[in-house]
Coordinates of C-alpha atoms and ligand atoms in Angstrom, one line a residue:
M662 CA -3.7 -49.6 26.6
S663 CA -3.1 -53.2 27.7
E664 CA -6.7 -54.4 26.9
K665 CA -6.5 -53.6 23.2
P666 CA -6.2 -56.7 21.1
S667 CA -2.7 -56.9 19.5
S668 CA -4.2 -56.9 16.0
S669 CA -5.8 -53.5 16.3
V670 CA -4.6 -50.7 14.0
V671 CA -4.9 -47.0 14.4
V672 CA -7.6 -46.0 11.9
W673 CA -8.3 -42.5 13.2
D674 CA -5.1 -40.7 13.8
L675 CA -4.7 -38.1 16.5
F676 CA -5.4 -35.2 14.1
V677 CA -8.7 -36.8 12.9
R678 CA -9.8 -37.4 16.5
V679 CA -9.0 -34.0 17.8
F680 CA -10.5 -32.4 14.7
H681 CA -13.7 -34.5 15.1
W682 CA -14.3 -33.6 18.8
S683 CA -13.3 -30.0 18.4
L684 CA -15.8 -29.7 15.6
V685 CA -18.5 -31.2 17.9
A686 CA -17.6 -28.6 20.6
G687 CA -17.4 -25.7 18.2
V688 CA -20.7 -26.5 16.4
T689 CA -22.4 -26.8 19.7
V690 CA -21.2 -23.4 20.9
A691 CA -22.0 -21.8 17.6
A692 CA -25.5 -23.3 17.5
I693 CA -26.3 -22.2 21.1
T694 CA -24.9 -18.7 20.7
G695 CA -26.6 -18.3 17.3
F696 CA -30.0 -19.8 17.9
F697 CA -30.5 -19.2 21.6
V698 CA -28.3 -16.5 23.2
G699 CA -28.8 -14.1 20.3
A700 CA -27.4 -10.7 19.6
T701 CA -25.2 -10.2 22.7
A702 CA -23.2 -13.3 22.0
I703 CA -22.2 -12.1 18.5
D704 CA -18.5 -11.8 19.2
V705 CA -18.2 -15.3 20.7
H706 CA -20.3 -16.7 17.8
V707 CA -18.1 -15.1 15.2
W708 CA -14.8 -16.2 16.7
V709 CA -16.0 -19.8 17.2
G710 CA -17.2 -19.7 13.6
L711 CA -13.7 -18.6 12.5
A712 CA -12.2 -21.4 14.6
L713 CA -14.5 -23.9 12.9
F714 CA -13.4 -22.6 9.6
A715 CA -9.8 -23.1 10.5
L716 CA -10.6 -26.7 11.6
V717 CA -12.2 -27.3 8.2
V718 CA -9.2 -25.8 6.3
A719 CA -6.9 -28.0 8.4
R720 CA -9.1 -31.1 7.7
V721 CA -9.2 -30.6 4.0
T722 CA -5.4 -30.2 3.9
W723 CA -5.0 -33.3 6.0
G724 CA -7.3 -35.1 3.5
F725 CA -4.3 -34.7 1.1
L726 CA -1.4 -34.8 3.5
G727 CA -2.6 -37.0 6.4
S728 CA -2.3 -40.6 7.3
R729 CA -4.0 -43.4 5.2
F730 CA -7.5 -43.4 6.6
A731 CA -7.6 -39.6 6.8
R732 CA -7.1 -39.2 3.1
F733 CA -9.9 -38.3 0.7
A734 CA -8.3 -40.8 -1.7
T735 CA -9.0 -43.6 0.8
F736 CA -12.7 -42.9 1.3
V737 CA -14.3 -40.6 -1.2
V738 CA -16.0 -42.7 -3.9
G739 CA -18.2 -41.8 -6.8
P740 CA -22.0 -41.9 -6.9
R741 CA -22.1 -45.3 -8.5
K742 CA -20.2 -46.9 -5.6
V743 CA -22.4 -45.0 -3.1
L744 CA -25.5 -46.4 -4.8
H745 CA -24.0 -49.8 -4.9
H746 CA -23.3 -49.6 -1.1
I747 CA -27.0 -48.6 -0.5
V748 CA -28.2 -51.5 -2.6
E749 CA -25.9 -53.9 -0.6
L750 CA -27.2 -52.4 2.6
Q751 CA -30.7 -53.2 1.6
E752 CA -29.8 -56.7 0.6
G753 CA -27.8 -57.2 3.8
T754 CA -24.6 -58.0 1.9
A755 CA -22.7 -54.8 2.5
G756 CA -19.2 -55.3 3.9
R757 CA -17.7 -53.6 6.8
H758 CA -15.3 -50.7 6.1
L759 CA -12.3 -50.3 8.2
G760 CA -12.2 -46.5 7.3
H761 CA -15.3 -44.4 6.3
N762 CA -18.0 -46.1 4.4
P763 CA -19.2 -44.4 1.2
L764 CA -22.3 -42.8 2.8
G765 CA -20.2 -41.6 5.8
A766 CA -17.7 -40.1 3.4
W767 CA -20.2 -38.0 1.6
M768 CA -21.7 -36.9 4.9
I769 CA -18.2 -35.6 5.9
L770 CA -17.8 -33.7 2.7
T771 CA -21.3 -32.2 3.0
I772 CA -20.6 -31.1 6.6
L773 CA -17.3 -29.6 5.6
A774 CA -19.0 -27.7 2.8
A775 CA -21.8 -26.5 5.1
I776 CA -19.3 -25.1 7.6
T777 CA -17.3 -23.4 4.9
F778 CA -20.5 -21.8 3.6
L779 CA -21.5 -20.7 7.1
A780 CA -18.1 -19.1 7.7
I781 CA -18.2 -17.1 4.6
S782 CA -21.8 -16.0 4.7
G783 CA -21.4 -15.3 8.4
L784 CA -18.6 -12.9 7.7
I785 CA -20.7 -11.2 5.0
V786 CA -23.5 -10.8 7.5
W787 CA -21.1 -9.5 10.1
G788 CA -19.8 -6.9 7.6
G789 CA -23.1 -6.0 6.0
I790 CA -25.5 -5.8 8.9
F791 CA -23.1 -5.0 11.7
A792 CA -20.3 -3.2 10.0
H793 CA -17.6 -5.4 11.5
G794 CA -14.9 -7.7 10.0
P795 CA -13.3 -8.1 6.6
F796 CA -16.4 -7.3 4.5
T797 CA -17.2 -4.0 6.3
G798 CA -17.8 -1.4 3.6
F799 CA -18.3 -4.0 0.9
Y800 CA -21.7 -5.0 2.0
D801 CA -24.4 -2.9 3.7
F802 CA -27.5 -3.7 5.7
D803 CA -29.7 -4.5 2.6
D804 CA -27.0 -6.7 1.1
G805 CA -26.5 -8.5 4.4
Q806 CA -30.2 -9.5 4.8
P807 CA -30.4 -12.3 2.2
F808 CA -27.0 -13.7 3.5
F809 CA -28.4 -13.7 7.0
R810 CA -31.4 -15.7 5.9
L811 CA -29.2 -18.2 4.0
H812 CA -26.9 -18.4 7.0
W813 CA -29.8 -19.2 9.2
W814 CA -31.2 -22.0 7.0
V815 CA -27.9 -23.6 6.3
A816 CA -27.1 -23.6 10.0
L817 CA -30.4 -25.4 10.6
G818 CA -29.5 -27.7 7.7
L819 CA -26.1 -28.4 9.4
L820 CA -27.9 -29.5 12.6
A821 CA -30.1 -31.8 10.6
L822 CA -26.9 -33.3 9.0
V823 CA -25.4 -33.7 12.4
A824 CA -28.5 -35.6 13.5
L825 CA -28.3 -37.8 10.4
H826 CA -24.6 -38.4 11.0
I827 CA -25.3 -39.5 14.6
G828 CA -28.1 -41.7 13.4
G829 CA -25.8 -43.2 10.7
A830 CA -23.0 -43.9 13.3
I831 CA -25.5 -45.7 15.6
F832 CA -26.9 -47.7 12.6
E833 CA -23.5 -48.7 11.4
S834 CA -22.3 -49.6 14.9
M835 CA -25.2 -51.9 15.3
R836 CA -24.9 -53.3 11.8
V837 CA -21.2 -54.3 12.1
H838 CA -21.2 -54.9 15.8
E839 CA -18.5 -52.4 16.7
N840 CA -18.6 -49.2 18.8
L841 CA -17.8 -46.5 16.3
V842 CA -18.0 -43.7 18.9
R843 CA -15.3 -45.4 21.0
A844 CA -13.2 -45.9 17.8
M845 CA -13.3 -42.1 17.2
I846 CA -12.1 -41.6 20.8
T847 CA -9.3 -44.2 20.9
G848 CA -8.5 -44.3 17.2
F849 CA -8.3 -48.1 17.2
K850 CA -10.2 -50.6 15.1
E851 CA -9.6 -54.3 14.5
P852 CA -9.2 -55.3 10.9
R853 CA -11.5 -58.2 9.8
E854 CA -11.0 -60.7 7.0
N855 CA -13.9 -59.6 4.9
D856 CA -13.5 -55.8 5.3
A857 CA -14.6 -53.9 2.2
V858 CA -11.5 -52.8 0.3
E859 CA -10.2 -49.2 0.8
G860 CA -8.9 -47.3 -2.2
A861 CA -5.6 -45.9 -0.9
P862 CA -2.2 -47.4 -0.5
E863 CA -1.2 -48.8 2.9
Q864 CA 1.3 -46.1 3.6
P865 CA 1.0 -43.0 1.5
E866 CA 4.4 -42.1 0.1
N867 CA 4.4 -38.5 0.9
G868 CA 3.4 -39.7 4.4
P869 CA 1.7 -37.7 7.1
R870 CA 2.8 -34.1 6.9
P871 CA 1.5 -32.4 10.1
G872 CA 3.9 -29.4 10.0
L873 CA 2.9 -28.5 6.4
T874 CA -0.8 -28.9 7.3
V875 CA -0.5 -26.5 10.1
L876 CA 1.4 -24.1 8.0
I877 CA -1.1 -24.1 5.2
T878 CA -4.0 -23.7 7.7
L879 CA -2.3 -20.7 9.2
L880 CA -1.6 -19.1 5.9
V881 CA -5.2 -19.5 4.7
M882 CA -6.7 -18.3 8.0
A883 CA -4.3 -15.3 8.0
I884 CA -6.6 -13.7 5.3
P885 CA -9.9 -13.5 7.2
I886 CA -8.4 -13.0 10.6
G887 CA -5.9 -10.4 9.5
A888 CA -8.6 -8.6 7.6
T889 CA -10.8 -8.6 10.7
F890 CA -8.1 -6.9 12.8
Q891 CA -7.2 -4.5 10.1
A892 CA -10.8 -3.5 9.6
S893 CA -11.4 -2.7 13.2
R894 CA -8.0 -1.0 13.5
I895 CA -8.1 1.3 10.5
K896 CA -11.9 1.6 10.4
I897 CA -12.4 0.8 6.7
K898 CA -14.3 3.6 5.1
V899 CA -18.0 2.9 5.4
T900 CA -19.9 5.0 2.9
H901 CA -23.2 5.2 4.7
R902 CA -22.5 5.8 8.4
P903 CA -24.8 7.5 10.9
P904 CA -23.9 11.1 11.3
D905 CA -21.6 12.3 14.1
T906 CA -23.9 14.4 16.2
R907 CA -21.2 15.9 18.4
G908 CA -21.0 19.6 18.2
T909 CA -24.2 20.0 16.2
V910 CA -27.0 22.5 17.1
Y911 CA -29.1 19.5 17.6
A912 CA -26.8 18.0 20.3
E913 CA -26.4 21.3 22.0
N914 CA -30.1 21.9 22.4
C915 CA -31.5 18.5 23.0
S916 CA -29.1 17.0 25.6
D917 CA -30.4 18.8 28.7
C918 CA -32.7 16.1 29.8
H919 CA -31.5 12.9 28.1
G920 CA -28.8 11.6 25.8
V921 CA -28.5 12.6 22.2
Y922 CA -30.4 10.1 20.1
S923 CA -29.0 9.3 16.7
P924 CA -31.3 10.9 14.1
T925 CA -31.4 7.5 12.4
L926 CA -33.6 6.1 15.2
L927 CA -36.8 7.8 13.9
P928 CA -38.2 8.3 10.4
A929 CA -38.6 11.8 9.0
D930 CA -42.3 12.2 9.8
S931 CA -41.8 11.3 13.4
W932 CA -39.1 13.9 13.8
R933 CA -41.3 16.5 12.1
K934 CA -44.1 15.7 14.5
L935 CA -41.8 15.7 17.5
M936 CA -40.3 19.1 16.6
A937 CA -43.8 20.6 16.1
T938 CA -44.9 19.6 19.6
L939 CA -41.9 20.6 21.7
D940 CA -44.1 22.7 24.0
N941 CA -45.6 19.4 25.2
H942 CA -42.7 17.0 24.8
F943 CA -43.6 13.9 26.7
G944 CA -45.1 16.1 29.4
E945 CA -42.1 18.6 29.5
D946 CA -41.8 22.0 27.9
A947 CA -38.8 21.6 25.6
S948 CA -39.6 24.5 23.2
L949 CA -37.0 26.4 21.4
D950 CA -37.0 29.5 19.2
A951 CA -38.4 29.0 15.7
D952 CA -35.0 29.4 14.0
T953 CA -33.3 26.8 16.1
T954 CA -36.3 24.5 15.9
K955 CA -36.2 24.7 12.1
Q956 CA -32.4 24.1 12.0
I957 CA -32.7 21.0 14.2
E958 CA -35.7 19.6 12.3
D959 CA -33.9 19.9 9.0
Y960 CA -30.9 18.1 10.5
L961 CA -32.9 15.3 12.0
V962 CA -35.0 14.8 8.8
A963 CA -31.9 14.8 6.6
H964 CA -30.4 11.9 8.7
S965 CA -33.6 10.1 9.7
A966 CA -34.2 6.4 9.7
G967 CA -33.8 4.9 6.2
S968 CA -31.2 7.5 5.2
V969 CA -28.2 5.3 5.9
E970 CA -27.6 1.6 5.4
T971 CA -27.2 0.5 9.1
K972 CA -29.3 -1.9 11.0
P973 CA -30.9 0.7 13.3
S974 CA -31.6 3.0 10.5
A975 CA -33.4 0.2 8.7
V976 CA -35.4 -1.3 11.6
F977 CA -36.6 2.0 13.1
T978 CA -38.3 3.2 9.9
T979 CA -41.4 1.5 11.3
V980 CA -42.9 3.3 14.3
S981 CA -45.8 2.8 16.6
A982 CA -49.0 4.1 15.1
K983 CA -50.2 5.3 18.5
D984 CA -47.0 6.8 19.7
P985 CA -45.0 7.7 16.6
T986 CA -42.4 9.9 18.3
R987 CA -41.3 7.4 20.8
I988 CA -38.4 5.1 19.7
T989 CA -39.2 2.8 22.6
A990 CA -42.7 2.3 21.4
S991 CA -41.7 1.1 17.9
P992 CA -42.3 -2.6 17.1
F993 CA -38.6 -3.4 16.6
W994 CA -37.7 -1.9 20.0
V995 CA -40.5 -3.6 21.9
K996 CA -39.7 -7.0 20.3
T997 CA -35.9 -6.8 20.9
H998 CA -36.2 -5.7 24.5
R999 CA -39.1 -7.8 25.5
K1000 CA -37.0 -10.2 27.6
I1001 CA -35.6 -7.4 29.8
P1002 CA -37.7 -7.1 32.9
D1003 CA -39.3 -3.7 33.7
Y1004 CA -37.4 -3.2 37.0
V1005 CA -34.1 -3.0 35.0
F1006 CA -35.4 0.0 33.1
S1007 CA -36.5 1.9 36.2
A1008 CA -33.5 1.1 38.4
K1009 CA -30.3 3.1 38.7
P1010 CA -28.3 3.8 36.5
V1011 CA -30.8 3.2 33.7
Y1012 CA -33.9 5.0 34.9
S1013 CA -35.8 4.8 31.7
K1014 CA -36.3 2.8 28.5
G1015 CA -35.2 5.8 26.6
N1016 CA -31.7 5.7 28.2
C1017 CA -30.2 3.6 25.5
F1018 CA -26.8 4.9 26.6
A1019 CA -26.8 2.9 29.8
C1020 CA -26.8 -0.4 28.0
H1021 CA -25.4 0.4 24.6
S1022 CA -22.0 1.9 24.9
D1023 CA -22.0 2.9 21.3
A1024 CA -25.5 4.4 21.3
Q1025 CA -24.2 7.9 20.7
S1026 CA -22.7 6.9 17.4
G1027 CA -26.0 5.3 16.2
W1028 CA -24.3 1.9 15.5
F1029 CA -25.8 -0.2 18.3
Y1030 CA -23.4 -3.1 17.6
P1031 CA -24.7 -6.1 19.6
G1032 CA -21.2 -6.7 21.0
N1033 CA -21.4 -3.3 22.7
I1034 CA -24.4 -4.2 24.8
E1035 CA -24.0 -4.5 28.5
V1036 CA -26.9 -4.3 30.9
P1037 CA -25.4 -2.8 34.1
D1038 CA -24.9 -5.8 36.3
S1039 CA -25.5 -3.8 39.5
I1040 CA -29.2 -4.1 39.0
A1041 CA -30.8 -6.8 41.2
P1042 CA -34.5 -7.8 41.1
P1043 CA -36.5 -5.8 43.7
K1044 CA -37.0 -7.6 47.0
K1045 CA -40.6 -8.6 47.7
Ligands
HEC890 C1 -36.9 19.5 29.3 C2 -36.3 18.2 29.1 C3 -36.2 17.7 27.6 C4 -35.6 18.4 26.6 C5 -34.9 19.7 26.6 C6 -35.7 17.4 25.5 N1 -36.3 16.3 25.9 FE1 -36.7 14.7 24.7 N2 -37.6 13.8 26.3 C7 -37.8 14.3 27.5 C8 -38.6 13.4 28.3 C9 -39.0 13.6 29.8 C10 -38.8 12.3 27.5 C11 -39.6 11.0 27.9 C12 -38.8 10.0 28.6 C13 -39.6 8.8 29.0 O1 -40.8 8.8 28.9 O2 -38.9 7.9 29.4 C14 -38.2 12.5 26.2 C15 -38.2 11.6 25.1 C16 -37.6 11.9 23.9 C17 -37.7 11.0 22.8 C18 -38.3 9.6 22.8 C19 -37.3 8.6 23.5 C20 -38.0 7.3 23.8 O3 -38.1 6.9 24.9 O4 -38.3 6.6 22.8 C21 -37.1 11.6 21.8 C22 -36.8 11.0 20.4 C23 -36.7 12.9 22.2 N3 -37.0 13.0 23.5 C24 -36.1 13.8 21.4 C25 -35.7 15.1 21.9 C26 -35.2 16.2 21.0 C27 -35.0 16.0 19.5 C28 -35.0 17.2 21.8 C29 -34.5 18.6 21.3 C30 -35.4 19.3 20.4 C31 -35.4 16.9 23.1 N4 -35.8 15.6 23.1 C32 -35.3 17.7 24.2 C33 -37.3 15.5 28.0 C34 -36.6 16.4 27.2
HEC891 C1 -31.6 -2.0 30.0 C2 -30.6 -2.0 28.9 C3 -31.1 -1.5 27.6 C4 -31.6 -0.2 27.2 C5 -31.9 0.9 28.2 C6 -31.7 -0.2 25.8 N1 -31.4 -1.4 25.3 FE1 -31.3 -1.9 23.3 N2 -30.8 -3.8 23.8 C7 -30.5 -4.3 25.1 C8 -30.2 -5.7 25.0 C9 -29.9 -6.6 26.2 C10 -30.3 -6.1 23.7 C11 -30.1 -7.4 23.1 C12 -31.4 -8.2 23.0 C13 -31.1 -9.6 22.4 O1 -30.6 -10.4 23.1 O2 -31.4 -9.7 21.3 C14 -30.7 -4.8 22.9 C15 -30.8 -4.8 21.5 C16 -31.0 -3.6 20.8 C17 -30.9 -3.5 19.4 C18 -30.6 -4.7 18.4 C19 -29.1 -4.9 18.3 C20 -28.9 -5.9 17.2 O3 -28.3 -5.6 16.2 O4 -29.3 -7.1 17.4 C21 -31.1 -2.2 19.1 C22 -31.0 -1.6 17.7 C23 -31.3 -1.5 20.3 N3 -31.2 -2.4 21.3 C24 -31.6 -0.2 20.4 C25 -31.9 0.5 21.6 C26 -32.3 1.9 21.6 C27 -32.5 2.8 20.4 C28 -32.5 2.1 22.9 C29 -32.9 3.5 23.6 C30 -34.1 4.1 23.0 C31 -32.2 0.9 23.7 N4 -31.8 0.0 22.8 C32 -32.2 0.8 25.1 C33 -30.5 -3.5 26.2 C34 -31.0 -2.2 26.3

């Protein structure tokens, strides 16, 4: 770097810079997968979220063990100093800070707190609504709902903070005539005579400890990540799971023409109605003897939508008024599948909307985890 003036000092150490730009990349991916791609990106979203959490843990640790300008002691100031800084900004007398200015400092803390909240609430949503990860079995669908809403709003809030942060960086760059974005890439800044004083000592005594920082981060992250793998491996006991239909009288008698639908996909009244009209079952005669019909009906009603705390069981309690025995006519189904073009449903190997099994590899179990969705990629749009 020959063009850098000899008086320049490294303000943002390598860790701070890598952290900053990794956070930018991670938040971008998390926002795109969370707000736009939706359900099918859930696994990418969760793992990027965990990576962001790891970055935050590392940054907080580095705030105590890092180099001078990375330390909280250098830049975190109380509310009075923040107010003072704002007043000075208004008066036009505010000095230039070599490290973070008081407003930037609080922005950093708020962003770190928001990401921490998003990571924890996200894991609760993952466990409650989707029965995955460390909180599986501790939270169910109903518990997960309020966390999902909070997660969504805080995520939106984080994007607003990011916008504010970018605005602040541009404002400060113009105010003190220095390119702060470039400084966050190269790390260098040039000290000026009238720089506002920074709190911490020139060289912290227990000087930068990168090894210890990495170790602490790994130890902290071992908890959620370890628990995630454990949960999927040993299948933590979930008290309310959809019933296993394999081997039941229902499965034996209702699998001739289509797959075995989880009983949790229709409410009790719909099952009763469907079982009462088997002689005209969507244009087919599917009638069975009275005994078997009764047995199947009892089974379906006992495990109908609303009977267990899974997402499908909750969302399929509402059916179409016109077509109450058709899962694919229910408001939730129609809304969730609206983006899938009709030709996909009529093409091989799907053939019909009711063939959940073609796209949801766990349809049989009744879970419908979004990470298990795969629309067969052999289906091409029809040629005109
Ligand atoms: C003779 C063949 C046949 C048998 C046997 C049969 N079904 Fe069906 N089922 C159909 C057809 C055809 C449809 C409509 C498929 C469509 O319109 O895409 C259907 C649709 C359904 C649907 C609605 C799926 C959707 O698209 O939302 C449910 C629920 C259902 N059947 C349950 C049962 C149950 C319970 C039994 C056993 C008592 C059973 N079926 C036995 C042929 C059959
Ligand atoms: C052609 C493939 C296809 C078929 C057939 C299909 N689905 Fe889906 N399903 C999808 C896709 C893709 C999504 C994700 C939509 C999105 O991006 O939110 C989805 C989403 C869902 C979800 C929401 C998952 C979540 O937690 O967000 C449920 C529940 C669901 N489908 C149930 C069903 C049921 C029940 C059937 C059969 C009656 C069915 N699907 C048939 C492709 C399909």
